[in-house]
Amino acid sequence: MGLKEKLHSFKVKNKDKKWLPAFSALHTFLFMPNETTHGGTHIKAADDLKRTMNTVILALVPCLIFGMFNAGYQHYLALGEIESAKGFLGASFWTIDNLMVGIWQVLPLVVVSYGVGLAVEFIFAIIKGHEVEEGYLVTGMLVPLIVPVDIPLWMLAVAVVFGVVIGKEVFGGTGMNILNPALTIRAFLFFAYPTWMSGDKVWVHGAVERDQMIAEGANLDAISGETILGAYAQNNSVVYDYWDMFWGLIPGSVGETSKFLIIIGALFLIFSKVGSWRIIISTLIGALVMGLIFNGVVDAGWIGESSKFYGLMSVPFWQHLIIGSILFGAVYMATDPVTASQTNKGKWIYGFLIGFISIMIRVFNPAYPEGVFLAILLMNVFAPTIDHYVVQGNVKKRMKRLKVKTA
């Protein structure tokens, strides 16, 4: 008898034990179920929850690896120890020193995210006596990618507990939640610990050390550590060119800066039919429309350069897609199949409103120029309402056609 058969036999013998859901979760994660369908009519497909979650994780891995390199690169660049990479394949970016700093800073975030989140999932499974679902596999990977690299681990642990309990378990677990758990975690961090989630000191590892060097007379004025959105919100000049923004050679959350890798991940999710292309495209359209409206306001002269809103209003509408997290949110957050709209027409409406509201928050709240996460959480709440009215509208159209045929 092999290991798989022994574990299955152990599972059967202890089927009445309280701790069995925790054991079953590990057993299911490591092995394929050994029960197969026989006879009758069954839908046979290769996809299940575990494969779906693993597909999303595969799409996120390039962003994670890039984020590790970028953490080290931004650290050494801010300290003046290396020169700018000048492109995605720059020699000063893909170095072992950058990677080691990134691993040292980013890997603990991943460990804490998965360790604390899965512990909460297991506790609830044991208490409530239900199976542990694989839903947190993606959340556990998303969380380290949407936070600053230097966030204290204990803050992250507290936020993960809050996000898993309030964002998912109180609704009944995976598949029942109305809020995206990863976004719930980020929202908790922003409102509970705002000084660790905004400003120009949190996005580059070792920013405090850099300030001490400046105080001692070091000439390190070239790189501020401030994000592009933060600079625009303060009407400051931006030192990064468009290619830096696209490739991701800029300060920001761990995995959100490289738009190139996010696009590659989007294509992979769409090709594997895990991510909804309707939501992704409509979100980007909504962002572009709102950006065009603000550009029109500036061009019409309705707002002057002295206004606190001028910086972000004057950003070219297309540039909104390569700064901040709008693209990351559209691909990996808005497409969450549990919290997003389910109808095809509803997906277009849902995504468009996310993009539209994201840019609106970005411009009108300079203290929080990255509004995509709040916009997605807001639309998570309204997604069932959107689907309801889409379905009701379809029912009314069919009833009209029925009346015409019977008339």
mmCIF file of C-alpha atoms in Angstrom, residues 7-365:
data_model
loop_
_atom_site.group_PDB
_atom_site.id
_atom_site.type_symbol
_atom_site.label_atom_id
_atom_site.label_comp_id
_atom_site.label_asym_id
_atom_site.label_seq_id
_atom_site.Cartn_x
_atom_site.Cartn_y
_atom_site.Cartn_z
ATOM 1 C CA LEU A 7 -3.396 8.398 4.121
ATOM 2 C CA HIS A 8 -6.795 7.738 2.555
ATOM 3 C CA SER A 9 -7.298 4.731 4.811
ATOM 4 C CA PHE A 10 -6.320 6.831 7.831
ATOM 5 C CA LYS A 11 -8.822 9.483 6.722
ATOM 6 C CA VAL A 12 -11.646 6.942 6.457
ATOM 7 C CA LYS A 13 -10.916 5.427 9.873
ATOM 8 C CA ASN A 14 -10.969 8.856 11.536
ATOM 9 C CA LYS A 15 -13.911 10.332 9.662
ATOM 10 C CA ASP A 16 -15.679 11.338 12.870
ATOM 11 C CA LYS A 17 -12.727 13.191 14.381
ATOM 12 C CA LYS A 18 -13.005 16.949 14.934
ATOM 13 C CA TRP A 19 -9.603 17.700 13.423
ATOM 14 C CA LEU A 20 -10.242 15.733 10.235
ATOM 15 C CA PRO A 21 -10.910 18.804 8.008
ATOM 16 C CA ALA A 22 -7.350 20.014 8.619
ATOM 17 C CA PHE A 23 -5.912 16.620 7.701
ATOM 18 C CA SER A 24 -8.190 16.357 4.662
ATOM 19 C CA ALA A 25 -7.040 19.736 3.398
ATOM 20 C CA LEU A 26 -3.400 18.649 3.390
ATOM 21 C CA HIS A 27 -4.289 15.289 1.858
ATOM 22 C CA THR A 28 -6.328 16.887 -0.925
ATOM 23 C CA PHE A 29 -3.657 19.490 -1.632
ATOM 24 C CA LEU A 30 -0.907 16.892 -1.989
ATOM 25 C CA PHE A 31 -2.846 14.233 -3.915
ATOM 26 C CA MET A 32 -5.619 13.892 -6.427
ATOM 27 C CA PRO A 33 -8.873 12.442 -5.023
ATOM 28 C CA ASN A 34 -8.988 8.688 -5.587
ATOM 29 C CA GLU A 35 -12.772 8.583 -5.978
ATOM 30 C CA THR A 36 -13.991 8.473 -9.589
ATOM 31 C CA THR A 37 -17.467 8.675 -11.053
ATOM 32 C CA HIS A 38 -19.118 5.533 -12.403
ATOM 33 C CA GLY A 39 -22.097 5.356 -14.736
ATOM 34 C CA GLY A 40 -24.848 7.898 -15.187
ATOM 35 C CA THR A 41 -24.461 11.358 -16.615
ATOM 36 C CA HIS A 42 -21.554 13.450 -15.362
ATOM 37 C CA ILE A 43 -19.860 16.611 -16.518
ATOM 38 C CA LYS A 44 -16.221 15.727 -17.074
ATOM 39 C CA ALA A 45 -13.751 18.623 -16.945
ATOM 40 C CA ALA A 46 -10.117 19.077 -15.989
ATOM 41 C CA ASP A 47 -10.699 22.229 -13.954
ATOM 42 C CA ASP A 48 -11.534 22.351 -10.263
ATOM 43 C CA LEU A 49 -11.025 24.914 -7.515
ATOM 44 C CA LYS A 50 -7.452 23.817 -6.815
ATOM 45 C CA ARG A 51 -6.413 23.981 -10.476
ATOM 46 C CA THR A 52 -8.112 27.359 -10.892
ATOM 47 C CA MET A 53 -6.309 28.790 -7.874
ATOM 48 C CA ASN A 54 -2.983 27.356 -9.039
ATOM 49 C CA THR A 55 -3.484 28.910 -12.471
ATOM 50 C CA VAL A 56 -3.873 32.356 -10.928
ATOM 51 C CA ILE A 57 -0.798 31.768 -8.756
ATOM 52 C CA LEU A 58 1.237 30.861 -11.852
ATOM 53 C CA ALA A 59 0.152 34.162 -13.405
ATOM 54 C CA LEU A 60 1.305 35.993 -10.253
ATOM 55 C CA VAL A 61 4.730 34.346 -9.885
ATOM 56 C CA PRO A 62 6.481 36.593 -12.476
ATOM 57 C CA CYS A 63 5.190 39.670 -10.629
ATOM 58 C CA LEU A 64 6.500 38.224 -7.348
ATOM 59 C CA ILE A 65 9.971 37.504 -8.748
ATOM 60 C CA PHE A 66 10.152 40.914 -10.419
ATOM 61 C CA GLY A 67 9.044 42.518 -7.153
ATOM 62 C CA MET A 68 11.960 40.902 -5.352
ATOM 63 C CA PHE A 69 14.456 42.291 -7.852
ATOM 64 C CA ASN A 70 12.776 45.701 -7.808
ATOM 65 C CA ALA A 71 12.867 45.877 -3.995
ATOM 66 C CA GLY A 72 16.641 45.498 -4.030
ATOM 67 C CA TYR A 73 17.039 47.754 -7.064
ATOM 68 C CA GLN A 74 15.044 50.620 -5.505
ATOM 69 C CA HIS A 75 16.950 50.173 -2.239
ATOM 70 C CA TYR A 76 20.416 50.461 -3.785
ATOM 71 C CA LEU A 77 19.296 53.143 -6.237
ATOM 72 C CA ALA A 78 17.969 55.331 -3.416
ATOM 73 C CA LEU A 79 21.237 54.890 -1.520
ATOM 74 C CA GLY A 80 23.195 55.960 -4.589
ATOM 75 C CA GLU A 81 25.133 52.682 -4.768
ATOM 76 C CA ILE A 82 24.050 51.799 -8.329
ATOM 77 C CA GLU A 83 23.067 53.693 -11.460
ATOM 78 C CA SER A 84 19.645 53.638 -13.076
ATOM 79 C CA ALA A 85 18.979 50.455 -15.063
ATOM 80 C CA LYS A 86 17.806 52.376 -18.167
ATOM 81 C CA GLY A 87 15.464 49.662 -19.357
ATOM 82 C CA PHE A 88 13.882 46.316 -18.478
ATOM 83 C CA LEU A 89 17.078 44.386 -19.252
ATOM 84 C CA GLY A 90 19.402 46.849 -17.542
ATOM 85 C CA ALA A 91 22.488 45.271 -16.005
ATOM 86 C CA SER A 92 22.024 47.073 -12.704
ATOM 87 C CA PHE A 93 18.541 45.589 -12.213
ATOM 88 C CA TRP A 94 18.921 41.831 -12.668
ATOM 89 C CA THR A 95 21.702 41.337 -10.130
ATOM 90 C CA ILE A 96 22.057 38.803 -7.336
ATOM 91 C CA ASP A 97 22.440 41.626 -4.792
ATOM 92 C CA ASN A 98 19.037 43.057 -5.716
ATOM 93 C CA LEU A 99 17.479 39.606 -5.566
ATOM 94 C CA MET A 100 18.937 38.835 -2.146
ATOM 95 C CA VAL A 101 17.560 42.075 -0.675
ATOM 96 C CA GLY A 102 14.198 41.294 -2.261
ATOM 97 C CA ILE A 103 14.124 37.740 -0.935
ATOM 98 C CA TRP A 104 15.074 38.950 2.546
ATOM 99 C CA GLN A 105 12.255 41.521 2.542
ATOM 100 C CA VAL A 106 9.515 39.932 0.408
ATOM 101 C CA LEU A 107 9.695 36.239 1.326
ATOM 102 C CA PRO A 108 8.734 36.875 5.001
ATOM 103 C CA LEU A 109 5.629 38.713 3.744
ATOM 104 C CA VAL A 110 4.636 35.616 1.754
ATOM 105 C CA VAL A 111 5.310 33.289 4.699
ATOM 106 C CA VAL A 112 3.279 35.412 7.130
ATOM 107 C CA SER A 113 0.436 35.827 4.649
ATOM 108 C CA TYR A 114 0.101 32.106 3.994
ATOM 109 C CA GLY A 115 0.920 30.986 7.528
ATOM 110 C CA VAL A 116 -1.546 33.244 9.326
ATOM 111 C CA GLY A 117 -4.263 33.043 6.667
ATOM 112 C CA LEU A 118 -4.237 29.249 6.407
ATOM 113 C CA ALA A 119 -4.133 28.948 10.206
ATOM 114 C CA VAL A 120 -7.364 30.951 10.419
ATOM 115 C CA GLU A 121 -8.898 28.857 7.634
ATOM 116 C CA PHE A 122 -7.976 25.616 9.432
ATOM 117 C CA ILE A 123 -9.327 26.869 12.771
ATOM 118 C CA PHE A 124 -12.680 27.783 11.238
ATOM 119 C CA ALA A 125 -12.827 24.471 9.363
ATOM 120 C CA ILE A 126 -12.253 22.509 12.572
ATOM 121 C CA ILE A 127 -14.723 24.570 14.612
ATOM 122 C CA LYS A 128 -17.474 24.541 11.980
ATOM 123 C CA GLY A 129 -16.707 21.023 10.721
ATOM 124 C CA HIS A 130 -16.448 21.809 7.015
ATOM 125 C CA GLU A 131 -13.743 21.104 4.455
ATOM 126 C CA VAL A 132 -10.881 23.566 3.947
ATOM 127 C CA GLU A 133 -11.227 25.084 0.495
ATOM 128 C CA GLU A 134 -8.319 26.242 -1.658
ATOM 129 C CA GLY A 135 -9.662 29.783 -1.945
ATOM 130 C CA TYR A 136 -6.946 31.319 0.215
ATOM 131 C CA LEU A 137 -4.176 30.079 -2.080
ATOM 132 C CA VAL A 138 -4.613 33.105 -4.336
ATOM 133 C CA THR A 139 -5.339 35.549 -1.512
ATOM 134 C CA GLY A 140 -2.163 34.453 0.245
ATOM 135 C CA MET A 141 -0.139 35.309 -2.859
ATOM 136 C CA LEU A 142 -1.956 38.565 -3.626
ATOM 137 C CA VAL A 143 -1.518 40.104 -0.190
ATOM 138 C CA PRO A 144 2.324 40.359 -0.259
ATOM 139 C CA LEU A 145 2.143 41.873 -3.736
ATOM 140 C CA ILE A 146 -0.165 44.774 -2.784
ATOM 141 C CA VAL A 147 1.640 46.071 0.311
ATOM 142 C CA PRO A 148 4.800 48.162 0.784
ATOM 143 C CA VAL A 149 7.976 46.130 1.104
ATOM 144 C CA ASP A 150 8.829 47.398 4.597
ATOM 145 C CA ILE A 151 5.462 46.895 6.281
ATOM 146 C CA PRO A 152 5.944 45.304 9.749
ATOM 147 C CA LEU A 153 5.095 41.615 9.779
ATOM 148 C CA TRP A 154 2.897 41.892 12.858
ATOM 149 C CA MET A 155 0.726 44.488 11.088
ATOM 150 C CA LEU A 156 0.382 42.172 8.129
ATOM 151 C CA ALA A 157 -0.567 39.279 10.426
ATOM 152 C CA VAL A 158 -3.265 41.347 12.172
ATOM 153 C CA ALA A 159 -4.644 42.493 8.822
ATOM 154 C CA VAL A 160 -4.714 38.944 7.428
ATOM 155 C CA VAL A 161 -6.698 37.714 10.437
ATOM 156 C CA PHE A 162 -9.156 40.590 9.984
ATOM 157 C CA GLY A 163 -9.454 40.069 6.236
ATOM 158 C CA VAL A 164 -10.017 36.312 6.380
ATOM 159 C CA VAL A 165 -12.519 36.493 9.247
ATOM 160 C CA ILE A 166 -14.471 39.590 8.212
ATOM 161 C CA GLY A 167 -13.954 39.340 4.477
ATOM 162 C CA LYS A 168 -14.763 35.655 4.071
ATOM 163 C CA GLU A 169 -15.493 33.417 7.050
ATOM 164 C CA VAL A 170 -18.394 35.460 8.460
ATOM 165 C CA PHE A 171 -20.135 34.977 5.116
ATOM 166 C CA GLY A 172 -19.663 31.208 5.165
ATOM 167 C CA GLY A 173 -16.226 30.698 3.622
ATOM 168 C CA THR A 174 -14.944 30.361 0.067
ATOM 169 C CA GLY A 175 -17.597 31.042 -2.550
ATOM 170 C CA MET A 176 -19.943 32.820 -0.127
ATOM 171 C CA ASN A 177 -18.053 36.076 0.503
ATOM 172 C CA ILE A 178 -19.186 39.342 -1.062
ATOM 173 C CA LEU A 179 -15.887 41.194 -0.501
ATOM 174 C CA ASN A 180 -12.516 40.317 -1.981
ATOM 175 C CA PRO A 181 -10.459 39.118 1.046
ATOM 176 C CA ALA A 182 -7.142 40.482 -0.273
ATOM 177 C CA LEU A 183 -8.662 43.922 -0.794
ATOM 178 C CA THR A 184 -10.283 43.759 2.631
ATOM 179 C CA ILE A 185 -6.820 43.158 4.093
ATOM 180 C CA ARG A 186 -5.334 46.102 2.210
ATOM 181 C CA ALA A 187 -8.214 48.403 3.183
ATOM 182 C CA PHE A 188 -7.744 47.440 6.838
ATOM 183 C CA LEU A 189 -4.025 48.222 6.630
ATOM 184 C CA PHE A 190 -4.623 51.589 5.000
ATOM 185 C CA PHE A 191 -7.207 52.798 7.498
ATOM 186 C CA ALA A 192 -5.649 51.215 10.588
ATOM 187 C CA TYR A 193 -1.992 52.034 9.836
ATOM 188 C CA PRO A 194 -2.042 54.873 7.269
ATOM 189 C CA THR A 195 1.533 56.014 7.924
ATOM 190 C CA TRP A 196 2.785 52.585 6.803
ATOM 191 C CA MET A 197 0.653 52.573 3.641
ATOM 192 C CA SER A 198 1.208 56.038 2.184
ATOM 193 C CA GLY A 199 3.818 58.781 1.918
ATOM 194 C CA ASP A 200 7.322 58.744 0.438
ATOM 195 C CA LYS A 201 9.047 56.666 3.139
ATOM 196 C CA VAL A 202 7.281 53.301 2.819
ATOM 197 C CA TRP A 203 7.837 52.268 -0.801
ATOM 198 C CA VAL A 204 11.611 51.861 -0.790
ATOM 199 C CA HIS A 205 13.386 49.505 1.605
ATOM 200 C CA GLY A 206 15.768 51.411 3.875
ATOM 201 C CA ALA A 207 14.203 54.844 3.364
ATOM 202 C CA VAL A 208 15.034 55.827 6.957
ATOM 203 C CA GLU A 209 18.676 54.883 6.411
ATOM 204 C CA ARG A 210 18.686 56.991 3.265
ATOM 205 C CA ASP A 211 17.293 60.033 5.141
ATOM 206 C CA GLN A 212 20.043 59.688 7.734
ATOM 207 C CA MET A 213 22.659 59.702 4.970
ATOM 208 C CA ILE A 214 21.120 62.846 3.488
ATOM 209 C CA ALA A 215 21.166 64.487 6.927
ATOM 210 C CA GLU A 216 24.871 63.706 7.099
ATOM 211 C CA GLY A 217 25.486 65.495 3.819
ATOM 212 C CA ALA A 218 25.226 62.732 1.242
ATOM 213 C CA ASN A 219 24.064 63.874 -2.198
ATOM 214 C CA LEU A 220 21.088 61.574 -2.818
ATOM 215 C CA ASP A 221 18.520 64.044 -4.140
ATOM 216 C CA ALA A 222 17.915 62.325 -7.491
ATOM 217 C CA ILE A 223 15.578 59.617 -6.205
ATOM 218 C CA SER A 224 12.923 60.579 -3.655
ATOM 219 C CA GLY A 225 11.280 57.202 -3.087
ATOM 220 C CA GLU A 226 7.906 58.792 -3.722
ATOM 221 C CA THR A 227 5.480 56.990 -6.018
ATOM 222 C CA ILE A 228 4.450 58.603 -9.290
ATOM 223 C CA LEU A 229 0.880 59.017 -8.071
ATOM 224 C CA GLY A 230 2.142 60.688 -4.906
ATOM 225 C CA ALA A 231 4.250 63.104 -6.938
ATOM 226 C CA TYR A 232 1.345 64.028 -9.225
ATOM 227 C CA ALA A 233 -0.991 64.417 -6.237
ATOM 228 C CA GLN A 234 1.434 66.966 -4.747
ATOM 229 C CA ASN A 235 1.937 68.727 -8.114
ATOM 230 C CA ASN A 236 5.597 67.682 -8.038
ATOM 231 C CA SER A 237 7.722 66.798 -11.055
ATOM 232 C CA VAL A 238 8.136 63.120 -11.974
ATOM 233 C CA VAL A 239 11.661 61.803 -12.620
ATOM 234 C CA TYR A 240 10.592 58.546 -14.313
ATOM 235 C CA ASP A 241 9.911 58.196 -18.027
ATOM 236 C CA TYR A 242 7.035 56.248 -19.565
ATOM 237 C CA TRP A 243 9.139 53.151 -20.222
ATOM 238 C CA ASP A 244 10.185 53.004 -16.560
ATOM 239 C CA MET A 245 6.488 53.110 -15.670
ATOM 240 C CA PHE A 246 5.652 50.361 -18.166
ATOM 241 C CA TRP A 247 8.509 48.007 -17.278
ATOM 242 C CA GLY A 248 8.064 48.655 -13.543
ATOM 243 C CA LEU A 249 11.396 50.236 -12.572
ATOM 244 C CA ILE A 250 9.640 52.547 -10.101
ATOM 245 C CA PRO A 251 8.769 52.587 -6.385
ATOM 246 C CA GLY A 252 5.469 51.014 -5.387
ATOM 247 C CA SER A 253 3.881 47.973 -3.812
ATOM 248 C CA VAL A 254 5.843 44.743 -4.197
ATOM 249 C CA GLY A 255 4.189 43.230 -7.265
ATOM 250 C CA GLU A 256 2.167 46.008 -8.880
ATOM 251 C CA THR A 257 4.778 48.050 -10.722
ATOM 252 C CA SER A 258 5.542 45.995 -13.862
ATOM 253 C CA LYS A 259 2.703 46.587 -16.321
ATOM 254 C CA PHE A 260 4.480 44.370 -18.861
ATOM 255 C CA LEU A 261 4.316 41.300 -16.601
ATOM 256 C CA ILE A 262 0.748 42.112 -15.558
ATOM 257 C CA ILE A 263 -0.284 42.117 -19.225
ATOM 258 C CA ILE A 264 1.455 38.765 -19.733
ATOM 259 C CA GLY A 265 -0.442 37.425 -16.711
ATOM 260 C CA ALA A 266 -3.704 38.809 -18.090
ATOM 261 C CA LEU A 267 -3.211 37.040 -21.414
ATOM 262 C CA PHE A 268 -2.440 33.803 -19.572
ATOM 263 C CA LEU A 269 -5.602 34.070 -17.439
ATOM 264 C CA ILE A 270 -7.757 34.907 -20.448
ATOM 265 C CA PHE A 271 -6.278 32.057 -22.515
ATOM 266 C CA SER A 272 -6.894 29.610 -19.650
ATOM 267 C CA LYS A 273 -10.446 31.015 -19.280
ATOM 268 C CA VAL A 274 -9.868 31.777 -15.602
ATOM 269 C CA GLY A 275 -9.973 35.568 -15.919
ATOM 270 C CA SER A 276 -12.836 37.461 -17.568
ATOM 271 C CA TRP A 277 -11.667 39.526 -20.550
ATOM 272 C CA ARG A 278 -14.925 41.482 -20.383
ATOM 273 C CA ILE A 279 -14.159 42.764 -16.880
ATOM 274 C CA ILE A 280 -10.526 43.552 -17.701
ATOM 275 C CA ILE A 281 -11.324 45.482 -20.886
ATOM 276 C CA SER A 282 -14.325 47.317 -19.442
ATOM 277 C CA THR A 283 -12.306 48.372 -16.380
ATOM 278 C CA LEU A 284 -9.620 49.876 -18.597
ATOM 279 C CA ILE A 285 -12.255 51.584 -20.762
ATOM 280 C CA GLY A 286 -13.870 53.101 -17.668
ATOM 281 C CA ALA A 287 -10.496 54.432 -16.493
ATOM 282 C CA LEU A 288 -9.739 55.937 -19.917
ATOM 283 C CA VAL A 289 -13.161 57.617 -20.112
ATOM 284 C CA MET A 290 -12.757 59.210 -16.687
ATOM 285 C CA GLY A 291 -9.214 60.280 -17.584
ATOM 286 C CA LEU A 292 -10.502 61.891 -20.810
ATOM 287 C CA ILE A 293 -13.150 63.793 -18.862
ATOM 288 C CA PHE A 294 -10.551 65.213 -16.492
ATOM 289 C CA ASN A 295 -8.240 66.109 -19.404
ATOM 290 C CA GLY A 296 -11.179 67.929 -20.997
ATOM 291 C CA VAL A 297 -11.762 69.902 -17.791
ATOM 292 C CA VAL A 298 -8.109 71.002 -17.762
ATOM 293 C CA ASP A 299 -8.046 71.828 -21.488
ATOM 294 C CA ALA A 300 -11.196 73.920 -21.115
ATOM 295 C CA GLY A 301 -9.451 76.034 -18.496
ATOM 296 C CA TRP A 302 -11.986 75.267 -15.782
ATOM 297 C CA ILE A 303 -9.217 74.491 -13.321
ATOM 298 C CA GLY A 304 -5.895 76.271 -12.823
ATOM 299 C CA GLU A 305 -2.410 75.018 -12.040
ATOM 300 C CA SER A 306 -2.763 76.300 -8.487
ATOM 301 C CA SER A 307 -5.521 73.784 -7.747
ATOM 302 C CA LYS A 308 -4.571 70.767 -5.665
ATOM 303 C CA PHE A 309 -6.381 68.612 -8.229
ATOM 304 C CA TYR A 310 -4.433 69.915 -11.215
ATOM 305 C CA GLY A 311 -1.548 67.427 -11.028
ATOM 306 C CA LEU A 312 -3.604 64.273 -11.464
ATOM 307 C CA MET A 313 -6.262 65.919 -13.643
ATOM 308 C CA SER A 314 -3.630 66.934 -16.185
ATOM 309 C CA VAL A 315 -2.131 63.429 -16.453
ATOM 310 C CA PRO A 316 -2.701 62.195 -20.042
ATOM 311 C CA PHE A 317 -5.681 59.850 -19.912
ATOM 312 C CA TRP A 318 -3.753 56.848 -21.250
ATOM 313 C CA GLN A 319 -0.982 57.299 -18.679
ATOM 314 C CA HIS A 320 -3.392 56.372 -15.884
ATOM 315 C CA LEU A 321 -3.057 52.767 -17.045
ATOM 316 C CA ILE A 322 0.698 52.609 -16.475
ATOM 317 C CA ILE A 323 0.879 54.399 -13.133
ATOM 318 C CA GLY A 324 -0.529 53.068 -9.906
ATOM 319 C CA SER A 325 -2.387 49.791 -9.568
ATOM 320 C CA ILE A 326 -5.314 50.141 -11.958
ATOM 321 C CA LEU A 327 -3.972 47.445 -14.302
ATOM 322 C CA PHE A 328 -3.093 45.042 -11.479
ATOM 323 C CA GLY A 329 -6.527 45.534 -9.940
ATOM 324 C CA ALA A 330 -8.308 45.017 -13.261
ATOM 325 C CA VAL A 331 -6.493 41.742 -13.971
ATOM 326 C CA TYR A 332 -6.148 40.030 -10.593
ATOM 327 C CA MET A 333 -8.743 41.655 -8.312
ATOM 328 C CA ALA A 334 -11.753 42.751 -10.328
ATOM 329 C CA THR A 335 -11.932 39.365 -12.083
ATOM 330 C CA ASP A 336 -12.428 37.427 -8.840
ATOM 331 C CA PRO A 337 -15.211 35.004 -9.901
ATOM 332 C CA VAL A 338 -16.826 35.011 -6.442
ATOM 333 C CA THR A 339 -17.207 38.748 -5.842
ATOM 334 C CA ALA A 340 -17.589 39.974 -9.444
ATOM 335 C CA SER A 341 -20.719 40.123 -11.573
ATOM 336 C CA GLN A 342 -21.729 36.809 -13.117
ATOM 337 C CA THR A 343 -23.758 37.887 -16.170
ATOM 338 C CA ASN A 344 -21.977 38.955 -19.362
ATOM 339 C CA LYS A 345 -23.690 42.333 -19.555
ATOM 340 C CA GLY A 346 -23.201 42.775 -15.822
ATOM 341 C CA LYS A 347 -19.451 42.220 -16.245
ATOM 342 C CA TRP A 348 -19.249 45.114 -18.700
ATOM 343 C CA ILE A 349 -21.126 47.421 -16.328
ATOM 344 C CA TYR A 350 -19.217 46.190 -13.272
ATOM 345 C CA GLY A 351 -15.796 46.638 -14.853
ATOM 346 C CA PHE A 352 -16.595 50.025 -16.401
ATOM 347 C CA LEU A 353 -17.721 51.438 -13.060
ATOM 348 C CA ILE A 354 -14.593 50.119 -11.335
ATOM 349 C CA GLY A 355 -12.321 51.927 -13.795
ATOM 350 C CA PHE A 356 -14.450 55.075 -13.787
ATOM 351 C CA ILE A 357 -14.624 55.326 -9.988
ATOM 352 C CA SER A 358 -10.938 54.409 -9.563
ATOM 353 C CA ILE A 359 -9.746 57.466 -11.491
ATOM 354 C CA MET A 360 -12.342 59.649 -9.786
ATOM 355 C CA ILE A 361 -11.025 58.663 -6.345
ATOM 356 C CA ARG A 362 -7.446 58.995 -7.583
ATOM 357 C CA VAL A 363 -8.002 62.626 -8.602
ATOM 358 C CA PHE A 364 -10.405 63.917 -5.948
ATOM 359 C CA ASN A 365 -8.609 62.400 -2.953
#
